[in-house]
Structure formats: C-alpha cells, structure tokens
GROMACS .gro file of N, CA and C in nm:
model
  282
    1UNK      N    1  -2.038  -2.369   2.645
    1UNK     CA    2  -2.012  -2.391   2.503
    1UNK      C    3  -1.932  -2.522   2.490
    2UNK      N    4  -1.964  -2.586   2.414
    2UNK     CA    5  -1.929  -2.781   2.364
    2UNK      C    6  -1.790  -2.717   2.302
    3UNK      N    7  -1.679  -2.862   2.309
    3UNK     CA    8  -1.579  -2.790   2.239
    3UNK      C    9  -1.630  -2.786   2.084
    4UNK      N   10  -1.672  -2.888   1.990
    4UNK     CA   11  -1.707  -2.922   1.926
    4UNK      C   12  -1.741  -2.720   1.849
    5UNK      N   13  -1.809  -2.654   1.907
    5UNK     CA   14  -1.839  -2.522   1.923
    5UNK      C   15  -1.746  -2.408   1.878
    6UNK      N   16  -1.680  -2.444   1.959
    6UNK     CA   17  -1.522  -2.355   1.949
    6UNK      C   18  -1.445  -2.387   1.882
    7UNK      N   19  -1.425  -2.547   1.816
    7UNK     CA   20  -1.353  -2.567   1.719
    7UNK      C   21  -1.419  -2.462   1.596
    8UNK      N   22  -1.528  -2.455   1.575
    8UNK     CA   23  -1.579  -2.412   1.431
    8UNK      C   24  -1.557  -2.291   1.439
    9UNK      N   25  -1.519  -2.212   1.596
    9UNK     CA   26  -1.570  -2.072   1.556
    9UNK      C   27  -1.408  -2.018   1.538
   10UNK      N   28  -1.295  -2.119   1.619
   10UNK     CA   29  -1.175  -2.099   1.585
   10UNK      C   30  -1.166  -2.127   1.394
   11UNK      N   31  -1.180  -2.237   1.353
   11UNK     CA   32  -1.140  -2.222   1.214
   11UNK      C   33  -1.223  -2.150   1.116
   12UNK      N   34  -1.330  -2.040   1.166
   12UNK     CA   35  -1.411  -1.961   1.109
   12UNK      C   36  -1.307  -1.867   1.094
   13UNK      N   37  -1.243  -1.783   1.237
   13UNK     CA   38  -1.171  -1.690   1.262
   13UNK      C   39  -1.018  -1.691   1.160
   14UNK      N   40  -1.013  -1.815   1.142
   14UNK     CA   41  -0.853  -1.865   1.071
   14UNK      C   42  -0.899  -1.860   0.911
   15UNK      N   43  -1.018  -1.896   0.909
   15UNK     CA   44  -1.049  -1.829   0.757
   15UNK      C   45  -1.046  -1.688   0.729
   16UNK      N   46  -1.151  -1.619   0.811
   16UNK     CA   47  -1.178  -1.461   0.792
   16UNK      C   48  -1.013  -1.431   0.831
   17UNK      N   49  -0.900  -1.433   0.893
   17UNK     CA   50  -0.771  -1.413   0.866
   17UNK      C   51  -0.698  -1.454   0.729
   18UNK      N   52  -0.722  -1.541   0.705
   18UNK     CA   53  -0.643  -1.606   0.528
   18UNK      C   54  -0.710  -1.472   0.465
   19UNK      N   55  -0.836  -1.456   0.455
   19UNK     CA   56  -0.899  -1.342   0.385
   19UNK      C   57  -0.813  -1.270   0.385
   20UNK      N   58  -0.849  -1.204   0.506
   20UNK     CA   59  -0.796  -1.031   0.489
   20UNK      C   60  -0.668  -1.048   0.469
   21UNK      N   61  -0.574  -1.116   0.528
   21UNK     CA   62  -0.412  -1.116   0.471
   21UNK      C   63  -0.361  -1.177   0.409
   22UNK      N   64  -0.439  -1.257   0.304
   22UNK     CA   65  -0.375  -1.345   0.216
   22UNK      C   66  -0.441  -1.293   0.067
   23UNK      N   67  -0.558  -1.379   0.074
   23UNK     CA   68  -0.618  -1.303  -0.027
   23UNK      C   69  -0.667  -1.180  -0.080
   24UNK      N   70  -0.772  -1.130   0.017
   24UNK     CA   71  -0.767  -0.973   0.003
   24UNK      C   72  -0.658  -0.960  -0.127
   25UNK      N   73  -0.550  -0.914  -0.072
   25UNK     CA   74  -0.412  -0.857  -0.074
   25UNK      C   75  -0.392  -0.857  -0.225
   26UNK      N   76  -0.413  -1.002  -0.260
   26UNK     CA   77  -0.322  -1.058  -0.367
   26UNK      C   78  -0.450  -1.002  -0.486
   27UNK      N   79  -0.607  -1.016  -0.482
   27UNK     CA   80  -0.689  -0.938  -0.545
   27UNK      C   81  -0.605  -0.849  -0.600
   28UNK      N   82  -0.620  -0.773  -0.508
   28UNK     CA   83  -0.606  -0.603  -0.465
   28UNK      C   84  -0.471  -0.576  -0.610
   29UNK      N   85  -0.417  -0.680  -0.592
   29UNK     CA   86  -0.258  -0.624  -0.675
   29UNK      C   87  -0.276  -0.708  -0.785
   30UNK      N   88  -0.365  -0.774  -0.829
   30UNK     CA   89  -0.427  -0.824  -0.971
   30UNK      C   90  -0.499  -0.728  -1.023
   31UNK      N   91  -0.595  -0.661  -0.963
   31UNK     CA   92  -0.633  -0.555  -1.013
   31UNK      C   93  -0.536  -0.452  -1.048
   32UNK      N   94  -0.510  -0.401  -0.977
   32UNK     CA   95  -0.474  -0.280  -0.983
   32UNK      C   96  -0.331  -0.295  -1.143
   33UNK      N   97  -0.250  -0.438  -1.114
   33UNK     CA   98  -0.131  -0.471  -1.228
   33UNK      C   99  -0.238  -0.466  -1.367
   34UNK      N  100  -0.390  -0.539  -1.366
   34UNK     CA  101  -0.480  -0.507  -1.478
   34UNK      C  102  -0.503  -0.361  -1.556
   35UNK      N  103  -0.522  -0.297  -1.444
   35UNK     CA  104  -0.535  -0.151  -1.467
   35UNK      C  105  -0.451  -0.077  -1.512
   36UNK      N  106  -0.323  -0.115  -1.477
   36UNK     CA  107  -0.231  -0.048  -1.516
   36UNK      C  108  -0.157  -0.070  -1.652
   37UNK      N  109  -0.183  -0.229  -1.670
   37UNK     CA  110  -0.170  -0.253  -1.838
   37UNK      C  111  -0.242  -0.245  -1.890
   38UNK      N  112  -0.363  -0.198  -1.895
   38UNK     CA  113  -0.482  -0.167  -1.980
   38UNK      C  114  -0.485  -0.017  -1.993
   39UNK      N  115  -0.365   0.063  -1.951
   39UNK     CA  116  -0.384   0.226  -1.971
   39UNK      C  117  -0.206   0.252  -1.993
   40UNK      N  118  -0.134   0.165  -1.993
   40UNK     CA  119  -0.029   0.211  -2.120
   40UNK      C  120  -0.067   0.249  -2.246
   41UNK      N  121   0.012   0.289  -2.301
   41UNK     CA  122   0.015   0.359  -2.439
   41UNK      C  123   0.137   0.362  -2.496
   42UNK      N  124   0.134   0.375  -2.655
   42UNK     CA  125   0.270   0.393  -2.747
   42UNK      C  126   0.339   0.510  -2.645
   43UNK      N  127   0.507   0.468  -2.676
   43UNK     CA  128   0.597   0.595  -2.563
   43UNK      C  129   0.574   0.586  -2.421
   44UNK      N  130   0.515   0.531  -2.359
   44UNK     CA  131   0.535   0.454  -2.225
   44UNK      C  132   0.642   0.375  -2.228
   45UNK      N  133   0.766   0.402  -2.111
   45UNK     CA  134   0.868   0.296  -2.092
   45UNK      C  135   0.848   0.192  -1.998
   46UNK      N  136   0.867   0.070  -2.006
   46UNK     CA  137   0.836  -0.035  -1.919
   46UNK      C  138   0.940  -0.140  -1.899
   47UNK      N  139   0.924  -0.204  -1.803
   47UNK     CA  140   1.041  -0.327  -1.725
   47UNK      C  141   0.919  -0.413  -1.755
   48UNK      N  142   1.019  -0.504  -1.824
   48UNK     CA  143   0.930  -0.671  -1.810
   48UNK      C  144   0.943  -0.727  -1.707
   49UNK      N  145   0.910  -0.840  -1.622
   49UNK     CA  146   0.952  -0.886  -1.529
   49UNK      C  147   1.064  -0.974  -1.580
   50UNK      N  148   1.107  -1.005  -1.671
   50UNK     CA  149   1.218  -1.078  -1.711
   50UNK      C  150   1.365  -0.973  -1.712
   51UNK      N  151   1.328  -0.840  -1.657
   51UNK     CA  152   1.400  -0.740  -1.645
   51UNK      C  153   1.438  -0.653  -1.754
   52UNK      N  154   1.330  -0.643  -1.871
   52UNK     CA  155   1.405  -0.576  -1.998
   52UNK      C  156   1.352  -0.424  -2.004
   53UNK      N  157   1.402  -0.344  -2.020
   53UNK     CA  158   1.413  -0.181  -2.046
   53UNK      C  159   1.352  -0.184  -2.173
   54UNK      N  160   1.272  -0.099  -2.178
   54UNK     CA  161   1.192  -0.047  -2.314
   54UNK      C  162   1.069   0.018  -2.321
   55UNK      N  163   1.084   0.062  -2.451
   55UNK     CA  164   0.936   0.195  -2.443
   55UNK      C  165   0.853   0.114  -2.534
   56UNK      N  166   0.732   0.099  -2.530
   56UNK     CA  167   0.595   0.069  -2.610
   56UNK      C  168   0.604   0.098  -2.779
   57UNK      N  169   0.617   0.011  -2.849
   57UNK     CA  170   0.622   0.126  -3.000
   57UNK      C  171   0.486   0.057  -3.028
   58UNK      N  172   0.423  -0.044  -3.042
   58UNK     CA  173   0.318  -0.089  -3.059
   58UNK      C  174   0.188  -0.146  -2.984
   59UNK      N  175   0.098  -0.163  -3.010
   59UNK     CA  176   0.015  -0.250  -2.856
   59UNK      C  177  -0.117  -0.328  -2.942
   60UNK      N  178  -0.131  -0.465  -2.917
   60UNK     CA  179  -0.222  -0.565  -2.982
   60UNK      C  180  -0.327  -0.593  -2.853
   61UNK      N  181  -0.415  -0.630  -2.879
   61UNK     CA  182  -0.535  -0.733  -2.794
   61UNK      C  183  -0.443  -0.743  -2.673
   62UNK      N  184  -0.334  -0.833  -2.715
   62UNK     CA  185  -0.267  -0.918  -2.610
   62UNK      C  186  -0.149  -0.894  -2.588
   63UNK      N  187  -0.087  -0.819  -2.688
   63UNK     CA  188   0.090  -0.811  -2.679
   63UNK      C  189   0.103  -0.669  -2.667
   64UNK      N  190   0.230  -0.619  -2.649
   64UNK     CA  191   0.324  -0.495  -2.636
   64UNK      C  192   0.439  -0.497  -2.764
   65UNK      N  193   0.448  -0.461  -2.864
   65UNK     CA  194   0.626  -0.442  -2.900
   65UNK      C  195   0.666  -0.374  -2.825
   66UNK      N  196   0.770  -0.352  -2.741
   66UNK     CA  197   0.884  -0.301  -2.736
   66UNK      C  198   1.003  -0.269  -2.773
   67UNK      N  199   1.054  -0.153  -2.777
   67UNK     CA  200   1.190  -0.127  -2.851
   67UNK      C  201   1.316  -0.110  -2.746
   68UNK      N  202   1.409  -0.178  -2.733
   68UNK     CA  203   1.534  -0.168  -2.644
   68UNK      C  204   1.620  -0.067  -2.691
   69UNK      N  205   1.739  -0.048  -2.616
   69UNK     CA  206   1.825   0.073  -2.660
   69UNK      C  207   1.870   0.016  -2.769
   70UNK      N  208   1.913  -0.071  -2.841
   70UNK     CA  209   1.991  -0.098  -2.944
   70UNK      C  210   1.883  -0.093  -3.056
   71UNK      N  211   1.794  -0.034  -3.030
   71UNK     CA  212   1.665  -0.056  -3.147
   71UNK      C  213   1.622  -0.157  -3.223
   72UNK      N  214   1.683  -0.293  -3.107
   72UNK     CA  215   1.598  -0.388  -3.142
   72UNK      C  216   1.456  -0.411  -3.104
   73UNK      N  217   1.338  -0.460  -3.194
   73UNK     CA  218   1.196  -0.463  -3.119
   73UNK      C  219   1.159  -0.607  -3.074
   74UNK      N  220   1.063  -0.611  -2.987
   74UNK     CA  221   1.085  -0.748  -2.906
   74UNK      C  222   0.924  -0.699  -2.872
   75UNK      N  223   0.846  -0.838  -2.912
   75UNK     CA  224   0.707  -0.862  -2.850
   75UNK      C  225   0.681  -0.944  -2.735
   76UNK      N  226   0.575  -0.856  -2.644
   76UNK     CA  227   0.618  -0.952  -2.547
   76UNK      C  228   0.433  -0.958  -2.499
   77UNK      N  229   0.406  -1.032  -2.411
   77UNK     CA  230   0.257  -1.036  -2.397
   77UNK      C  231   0.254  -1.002  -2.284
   78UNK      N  232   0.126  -0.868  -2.277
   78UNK     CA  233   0.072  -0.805  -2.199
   78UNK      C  234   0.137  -0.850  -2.051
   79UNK      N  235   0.115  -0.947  -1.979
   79UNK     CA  236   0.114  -1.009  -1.893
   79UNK      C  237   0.283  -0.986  -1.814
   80UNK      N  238   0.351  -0.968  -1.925
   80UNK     CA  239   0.502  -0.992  -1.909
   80UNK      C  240   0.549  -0.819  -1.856
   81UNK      N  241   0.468  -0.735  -1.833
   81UNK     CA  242   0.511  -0.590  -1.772
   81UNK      C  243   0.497  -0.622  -1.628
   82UNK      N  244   0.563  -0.563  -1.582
   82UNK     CA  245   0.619  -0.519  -1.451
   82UNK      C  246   0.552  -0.434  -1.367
   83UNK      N  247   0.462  -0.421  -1.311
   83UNK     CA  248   0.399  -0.324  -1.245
   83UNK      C  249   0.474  -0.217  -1.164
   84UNK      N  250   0.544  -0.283  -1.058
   84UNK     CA  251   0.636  -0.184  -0.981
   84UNK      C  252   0.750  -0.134  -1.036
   85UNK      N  253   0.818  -0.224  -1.107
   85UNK     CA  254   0.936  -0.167  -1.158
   85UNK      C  255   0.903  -0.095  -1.279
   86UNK      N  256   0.783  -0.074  -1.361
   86UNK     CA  257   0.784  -0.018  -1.482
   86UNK      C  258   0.758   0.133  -1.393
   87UNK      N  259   0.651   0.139  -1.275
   87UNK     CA  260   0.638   0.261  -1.189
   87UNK      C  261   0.750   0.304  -1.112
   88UNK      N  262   0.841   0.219  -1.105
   88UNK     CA  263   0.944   0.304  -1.039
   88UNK      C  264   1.038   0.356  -1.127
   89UNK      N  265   1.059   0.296  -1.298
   89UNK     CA  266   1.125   0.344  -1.385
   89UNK      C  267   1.114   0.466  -1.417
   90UNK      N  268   0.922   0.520  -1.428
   90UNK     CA  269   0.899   0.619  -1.547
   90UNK      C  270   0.857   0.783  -1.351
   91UNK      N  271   0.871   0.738  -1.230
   91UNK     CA  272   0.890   0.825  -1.109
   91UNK      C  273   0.998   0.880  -1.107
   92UNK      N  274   1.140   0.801  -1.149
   92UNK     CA  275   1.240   0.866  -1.117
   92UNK      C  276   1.303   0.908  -1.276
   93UNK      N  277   1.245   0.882  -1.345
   93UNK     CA  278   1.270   0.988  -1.476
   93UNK      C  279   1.190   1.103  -1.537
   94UNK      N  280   1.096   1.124  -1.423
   94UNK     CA  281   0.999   1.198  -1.424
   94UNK      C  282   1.033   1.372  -1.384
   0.00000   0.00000   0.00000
C-alpha cells in the first residue's frame, strides 16, 4: 500500500470519528431541545438559559410569556428555554 493510500484512509477514519463524537452528538441534542419546546404547554415551569424561573402563561408561533414569582410577565422566544435545567426543575418538584 503507497503512502499516498493511507494518508486517505487515515483522514477518512478522522472524519467517521468527528461524526460519531462530535456531530452525531450535537444533532442528537438539537433534536431532542426541539421536541421538547414544541410539547410545553400553559403551567409548565421553565429555566431560560439566561437563568429565569417561571411557568408558561402564554405560547405564540415563536415566543413563551412567562410569569416570575413577583407576577411579573416576561416574553421570551422559544429558543431561550433551557432544556436540562427546565427538566431538572419540574423532576425534583415532581
């Protein structure tokens, strides 16, 4: 085998690795953060990633209201929930 050979089949191998542990991965947790804001509902409590506490009072195309403890409401867009921390909020108040 030419090196010329083994170079390609080494940076074949270094791709199919980026795959499975890079990308793969990061899919995997786009989906699944999709899924999971597309099946909230009004009275669902959620963490923004900007760290804010609050339950759902409304839900648009694109946005969330949220209501904080002081019963102020605050819109925030879809995008801005928390996947893990909104699941680890509503597990241990469960």
């Amino acid at each position: 085998m030419n090196p010329g050979m083994q170079q390609m089949i080494m940076f074949g191998l270094i791709i199919v690795v980026f795959y499975f542990f890079m990308i793969r991965p990061q899919m995997k947790k786009a989906k699944d953060q999709k899924k999971y804001i597309d099946e909230l509902k009004r009275g669902d409590k959620v963490i923004t990633t900007a760290g804010i506490h609050g339950k759902i009072v409304d839900i648009t195309d694109t946005t969330f209201l949220i209501e904080v403890e002081s019963g102020t409401k605050i819109r925030f867009d879809k995008s801005a929930i928390s996947l893990e921390a909104s699941k680890a909020l509503n597990a241990t108040k469960a």
